[in-house]
């Protein structure tokens, strides 16, 4: 069983009575003409992983030769040693497990999945990669990221965003063993467990549709709640992207207020090079009140850092916050030769929103859908200057 790879990529556009329609042609080998497979890493560099199948499972080598079988609903553990993978009495430098019937499922670690599994040595262990049809993958992501609580048009917007995000990153990782991971660091994928009826309906209704900017797939990132305003990409990351512009969605996105108390000790555990923490301040914020950079004052040094780095290091909900030192804090006493005052007892951060704030707000999409917006309008609102395009697998 050879991995499905993409041989070429090109765009076509043509005018119709409905305006400009964009078609993305993914040129795949003929045997994959009816589907586009995603390669999703489920577990990485593990010593062993539990596998199974809902029907008889077939174990194959990289050439597609049948090496063995696994009885239905029976689990087996795959392991690796010196680059050789062992599964149910078979051994090779790469193994595949697939269900013997098209409607069968495979079991990886602790969940059921559609498609098949590739086992390959990676680093000091083995990695299990789920080969799954694009829309089966998207339906699972929609259910994991939004569930059934939002209106159908919001679920459709999520489906198109998830499909676009997946293909954008797939195109940039063709030389890698997998396209995406399955965690929040990518977009959450939980197999058939989260492919609910509503998620499947939204996926099927938008099948083949993607978001494009200047005839190119966009990095269709999304987050839970903007807290009132989404973010310009450069305010959180380093690069400015024309379609990831801040928009005001305060009329539909819940504030999601939050508060955190950070003790100097917790900051020193992460940023110990500054010495004893004396003060923490927002160095730069954008016009919407989202922190862009922070300054940490300590007895040994002063450190400037991006607000998003601080969010990740300290586990904060968002970068929309204010800082109030509780107790004595004096920035001028940090590493400048003056007598240091007593540091703050703690820092109280009061903010709103959840997530990095870039791209589509999921709660905002729900609010717009509740006001009668279509999924296309929602996507064009959050991804500025974009259009809907379509993919065709040939």
Short mmCIF file of C-alpha atoms in Angstrom, two decimals, residues 150-157 252 362-375 377-378 382:
data_model
loop_
_atom_site.label_atom_id
_atom_site.label_comp_id
_atom_site.label_asym_id
_atom_site.label_seq_id
_atom_site.Cartn_x
_atom_site.Cartn_y
_atom_site.Cartn_z
CA UNK A 150 -24.15 25.97 16.97
CA UNK A 151 -26.49 26.75 14.03
CA UNK A 152 -25.99 24.80 10.82
CA UNK A 153 -24.58 27.80 8.91
CA UNK A 154 -21.88 28.19 11.57
CA UNK A 155 -21.08 24.47 11.27
CA UNK A 156 -20.83 24.88 7.50
CA UNK A 157 -18.42 27.80 7.94
CA UNK A 252 -22.19 38.68 18.13
CA UNK A 362 -16.39 30.22 16.42
CA UNK A 363 -18.74 31.90 18.87
CA UNK A 364 -18.89 34.92 16.57
CA UNK A 365 -19.81 32.65 13.65
CA UNK A 366 -22.59 31.21 15.78
CA UNK A 367 -23.89 34.70 16.54
CA UNK A 368 -23.82 35.73 12.89
CA UNK A 369 -25.57 32.53 11.85
CA UNK A 370 -28.26 33.20 14.45
CA UNK A 371 -28.79 36.60 12.77
CA UNK A 372 -29.39 34.93 9.41
CA UNK A 373 -25.91 35.12 7.85
CA UNK A 374 -24.95 32.36 5.42
CA UNK A 375 -21.75 30.40 5.88
CA UNK A 377 -20.96 35.57 4.39
CA UNK A 378 -19.48 34.45 7.70
CA UNK A 382 -13.67 36.84 9.12
#
